Coordinates of C-alpha atoms in Angstrom, one line a residue:
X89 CA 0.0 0.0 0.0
X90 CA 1.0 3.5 -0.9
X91 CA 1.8 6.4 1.1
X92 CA -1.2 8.1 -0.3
X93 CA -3.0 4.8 0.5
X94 CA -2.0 5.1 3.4
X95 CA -3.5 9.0 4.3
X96 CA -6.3 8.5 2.3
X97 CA -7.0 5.4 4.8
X98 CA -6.6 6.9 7.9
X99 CA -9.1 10.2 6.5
X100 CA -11.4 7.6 6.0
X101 CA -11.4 6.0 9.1
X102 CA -11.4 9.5 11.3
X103 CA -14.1 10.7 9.3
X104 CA -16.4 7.9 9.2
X105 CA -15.9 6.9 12.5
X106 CA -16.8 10.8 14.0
X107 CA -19.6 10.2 11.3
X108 CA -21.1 7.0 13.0
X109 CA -20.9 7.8 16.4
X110 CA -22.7 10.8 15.9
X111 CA -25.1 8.3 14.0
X112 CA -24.6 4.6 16.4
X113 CA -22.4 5.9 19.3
X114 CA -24.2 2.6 21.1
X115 CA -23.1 0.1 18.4
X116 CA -19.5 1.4 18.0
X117 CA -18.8 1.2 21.2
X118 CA -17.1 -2.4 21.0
X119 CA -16.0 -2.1 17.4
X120 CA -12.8 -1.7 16.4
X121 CA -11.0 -1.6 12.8
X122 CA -9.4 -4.8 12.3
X123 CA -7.6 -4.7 9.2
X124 CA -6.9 -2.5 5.7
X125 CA -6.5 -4.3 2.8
X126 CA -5.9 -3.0 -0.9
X127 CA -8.9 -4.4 -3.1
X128 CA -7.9 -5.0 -6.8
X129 CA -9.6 -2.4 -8.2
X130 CA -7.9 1.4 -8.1
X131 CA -8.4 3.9 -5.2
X132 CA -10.8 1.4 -3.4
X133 CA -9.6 -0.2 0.2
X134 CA -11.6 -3.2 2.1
X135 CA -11.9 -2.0 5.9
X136 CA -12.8 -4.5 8.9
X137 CA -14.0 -4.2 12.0
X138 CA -14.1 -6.2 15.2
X139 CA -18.0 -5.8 15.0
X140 CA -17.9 -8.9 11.5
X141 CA -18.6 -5.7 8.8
X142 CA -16.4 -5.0 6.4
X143 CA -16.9 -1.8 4.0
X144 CA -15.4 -1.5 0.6
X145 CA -14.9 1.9 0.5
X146 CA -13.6 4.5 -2.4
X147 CA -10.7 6.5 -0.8
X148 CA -10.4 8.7 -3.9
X149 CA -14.4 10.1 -2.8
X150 CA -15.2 9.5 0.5
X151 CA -17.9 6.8 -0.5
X152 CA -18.6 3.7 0.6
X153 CA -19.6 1.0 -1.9
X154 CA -20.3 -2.4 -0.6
X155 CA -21.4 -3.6 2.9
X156 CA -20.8 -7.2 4.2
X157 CA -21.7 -8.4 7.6
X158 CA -20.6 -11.6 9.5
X159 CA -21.2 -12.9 12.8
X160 CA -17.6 -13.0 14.3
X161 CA -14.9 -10.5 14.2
X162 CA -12.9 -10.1 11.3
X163 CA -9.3 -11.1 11.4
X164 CA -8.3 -10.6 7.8
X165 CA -9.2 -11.3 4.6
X166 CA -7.7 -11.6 1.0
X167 CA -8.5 -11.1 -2.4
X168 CA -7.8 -13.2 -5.9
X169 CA -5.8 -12.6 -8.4
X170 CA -5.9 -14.8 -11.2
X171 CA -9.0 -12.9 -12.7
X172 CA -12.0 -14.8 -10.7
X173 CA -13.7 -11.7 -8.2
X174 CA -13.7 -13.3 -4.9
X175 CA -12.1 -12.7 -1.5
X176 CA -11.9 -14.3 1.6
X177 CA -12.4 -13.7 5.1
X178 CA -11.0 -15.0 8.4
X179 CA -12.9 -14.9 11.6
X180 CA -12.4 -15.3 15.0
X181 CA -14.0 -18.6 15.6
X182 CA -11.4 -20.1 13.2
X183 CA -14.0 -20.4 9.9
X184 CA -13.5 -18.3 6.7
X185 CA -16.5 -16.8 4.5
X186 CA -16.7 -16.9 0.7
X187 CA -17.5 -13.9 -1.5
X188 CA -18.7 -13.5 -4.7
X189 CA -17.7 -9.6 -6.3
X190 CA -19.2 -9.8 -8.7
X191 CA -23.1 -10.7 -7.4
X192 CA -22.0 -9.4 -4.1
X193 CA -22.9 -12.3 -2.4
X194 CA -22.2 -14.8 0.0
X195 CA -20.7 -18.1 -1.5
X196 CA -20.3 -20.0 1.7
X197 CA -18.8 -20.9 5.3
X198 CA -16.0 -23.0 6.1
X199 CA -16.4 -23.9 9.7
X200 CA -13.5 -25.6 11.9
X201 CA -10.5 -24.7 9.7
X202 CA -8.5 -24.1 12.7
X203 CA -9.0 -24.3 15.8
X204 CA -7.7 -21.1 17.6
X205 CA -8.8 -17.8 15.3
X206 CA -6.6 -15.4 17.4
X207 CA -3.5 -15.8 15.3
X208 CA -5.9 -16.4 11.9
X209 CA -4.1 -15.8 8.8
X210 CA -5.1 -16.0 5.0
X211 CA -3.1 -15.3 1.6
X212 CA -3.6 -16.2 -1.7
X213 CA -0.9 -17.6 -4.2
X214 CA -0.4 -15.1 -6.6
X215 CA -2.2 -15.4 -9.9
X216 CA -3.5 -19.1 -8.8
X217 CA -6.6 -20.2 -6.9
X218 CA -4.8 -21.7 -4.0
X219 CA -5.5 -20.0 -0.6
X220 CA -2.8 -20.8 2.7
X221 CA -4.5 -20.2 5.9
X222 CA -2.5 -21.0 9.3
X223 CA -2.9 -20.5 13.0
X224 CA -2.1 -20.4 16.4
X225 CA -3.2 -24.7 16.9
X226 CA 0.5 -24.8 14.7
X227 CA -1.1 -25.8 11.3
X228 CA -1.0 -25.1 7.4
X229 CA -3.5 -25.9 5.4
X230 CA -4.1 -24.9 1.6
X231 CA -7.3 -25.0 -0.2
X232 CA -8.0 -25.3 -3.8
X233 CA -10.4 -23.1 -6.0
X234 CA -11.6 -24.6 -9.1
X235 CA -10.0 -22.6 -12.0
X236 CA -12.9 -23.0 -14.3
X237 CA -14.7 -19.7 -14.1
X238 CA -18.2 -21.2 -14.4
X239 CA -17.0 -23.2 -11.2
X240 CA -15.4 -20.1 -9.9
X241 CA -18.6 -20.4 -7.3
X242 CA -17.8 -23.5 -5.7
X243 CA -16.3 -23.5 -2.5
X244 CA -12.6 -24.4 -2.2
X245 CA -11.8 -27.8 -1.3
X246 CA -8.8 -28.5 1.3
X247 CA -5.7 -29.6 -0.9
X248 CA -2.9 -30.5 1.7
X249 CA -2.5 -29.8 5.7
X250 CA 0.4 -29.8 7.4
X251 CA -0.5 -30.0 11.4
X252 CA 1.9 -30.0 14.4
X253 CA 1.5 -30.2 18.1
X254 CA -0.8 -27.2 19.6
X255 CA 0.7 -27.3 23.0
X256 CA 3.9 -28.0 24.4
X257 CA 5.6 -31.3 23.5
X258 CA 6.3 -33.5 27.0
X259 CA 7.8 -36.6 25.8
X260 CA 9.9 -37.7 22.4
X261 CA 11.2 -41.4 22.2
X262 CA 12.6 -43.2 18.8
X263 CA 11.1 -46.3 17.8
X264 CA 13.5 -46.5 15.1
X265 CA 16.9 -45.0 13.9
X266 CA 14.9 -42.4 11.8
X267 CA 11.3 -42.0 13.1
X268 CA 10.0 -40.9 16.7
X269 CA 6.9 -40.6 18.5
X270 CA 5.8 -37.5 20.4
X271 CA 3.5 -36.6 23.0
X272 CA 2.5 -33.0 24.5
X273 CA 0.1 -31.4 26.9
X274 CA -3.0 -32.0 25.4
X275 CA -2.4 -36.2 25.0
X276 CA -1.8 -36.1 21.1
X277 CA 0.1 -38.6 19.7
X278 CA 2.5 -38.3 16.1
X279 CA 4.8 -40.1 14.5
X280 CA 7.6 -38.0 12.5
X281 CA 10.2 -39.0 10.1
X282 CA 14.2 -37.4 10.6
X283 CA 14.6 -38.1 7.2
X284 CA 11.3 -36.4 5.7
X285 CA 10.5 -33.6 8.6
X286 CA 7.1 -32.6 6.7
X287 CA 6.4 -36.6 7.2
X288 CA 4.0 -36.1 10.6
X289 CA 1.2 -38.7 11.4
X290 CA -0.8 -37.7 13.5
X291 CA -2.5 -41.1 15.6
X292 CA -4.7 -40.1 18.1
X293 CA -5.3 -39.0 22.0
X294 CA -2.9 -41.1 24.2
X295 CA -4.7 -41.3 26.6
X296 CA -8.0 -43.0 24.2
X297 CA -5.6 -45.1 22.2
X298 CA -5.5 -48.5 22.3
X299 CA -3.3 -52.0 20.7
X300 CA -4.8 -51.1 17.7
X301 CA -3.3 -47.4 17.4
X302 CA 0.3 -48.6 18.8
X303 CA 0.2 -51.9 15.9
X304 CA -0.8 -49.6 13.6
X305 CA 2.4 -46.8 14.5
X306 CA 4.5 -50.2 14.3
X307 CA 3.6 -51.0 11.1
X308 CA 4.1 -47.6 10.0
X309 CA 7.6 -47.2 11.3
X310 CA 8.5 -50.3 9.6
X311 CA 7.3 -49.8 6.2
X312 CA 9.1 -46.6 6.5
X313 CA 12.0 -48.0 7.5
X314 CA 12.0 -50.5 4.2
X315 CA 11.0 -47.8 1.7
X316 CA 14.5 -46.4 3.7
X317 CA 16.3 -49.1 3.3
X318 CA 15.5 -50.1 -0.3
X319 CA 16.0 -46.2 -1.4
X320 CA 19.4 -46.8 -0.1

């Protein structure tokens, strides 16, 4: 964002904000702007609030275009740009929202994308329809956009996830020479690979699991270890 951008922004949020609480003192009184964000088209800035709206508004005249409401606090949120008019929104219960531009309408919810929204973030891949979100519950996950523009309307579907441990890790013991198991606060149970660190399996509550899981981990660990040993 420019330095003009930049002043523009802050008019508009002084002026509309003496604006509305001559007009809603009562309802601004727990909102907050959340987050500025460039929209693709010139002189025009997406603005969030704590409150779930988000105004697109024209910098360049004062003016406020488009109005969208949700029912959590805005985090952030991120636009397209491989030509399909869409943006994204992160809230704080950890879901996202799915806009259509151009019909200015809701597309859909994705619910229980991560679990702790506080540290909620969302970006797009530049000119490609894939969208990274991650969070504070240590995880990556990247969702896919159809690239058909008739299918532009479809909500994405989760491509990969990469998860870790979301609270602090209390044991670590090998099981073989290249793969371990953890454990941390909250009882989870993973398998990793030394050789492959983005190789995590994640198998369960400790606390829940049962011969079953630990067979399971054992066979795991040694079909690793053969694909291992026959790569080398």
């Amino acid at each position: 964002m420019s330095y003009a951008i930049c002043l523009c922004a802050i008019h508009y949020i002084l002026f509309w904000a003496a604006v509305d609480a001559n007009a809603a003192a009562d309802h601004l009184l727990i909102r907050s702007v959340t987050s500025i964000v460039q929209t693709p088209a010139k002189s025009v800035i997406s603005v969030s609030y704590s409150s779930g709206d988000i105004h697109f508004v024209n910098i360049e005249y004062d003016e406020i275009l488009y109005h969208f409401s949700h029912d959590y606090p805005v985090l952030n949120q991120t636009f397209r740009s491989d030509g399909v008019e869409q943006f994204v929104v992160g809230l704080a219960d950890g879901s996202f929202s799915v806009w259509d531009l151009t019909e200015q309408r809701l597309v859909g919810n994705k619910a229980g994308v991560h679990k702790f929204g506080q540290n909620f973030g969302l970006n797009f891949i530049e000119n490609q329809g894939l969208l990274l979100s991650n969070s504070g519950d240590n995880s990556i996950n990247v969702f896919q956009f159809e690239v058909n523009s008739k299918e532009a309307l479809i909500m994405p579907r989760l491509f990969n996830s990469k998860k870790g441990h979301s609270t602090a890790t209390t044991n670590l013991e090998f099981y073989t020479e290249s793969y371990l198991l953890s454990t941390c606060k909250n009882s989870n149970l993973n398998t990793w690979s030394l050789e492959k660190p983005g190789n995590c399996i994640t198998l369960g509550t400790a606390r829940s699991a049962t011969n079953k899981t630990f067979k399971r981990a054992k066979k795991i660990a040694q079909n690793q270890q053969q694909n291992t040993d026959q790569m080398n």
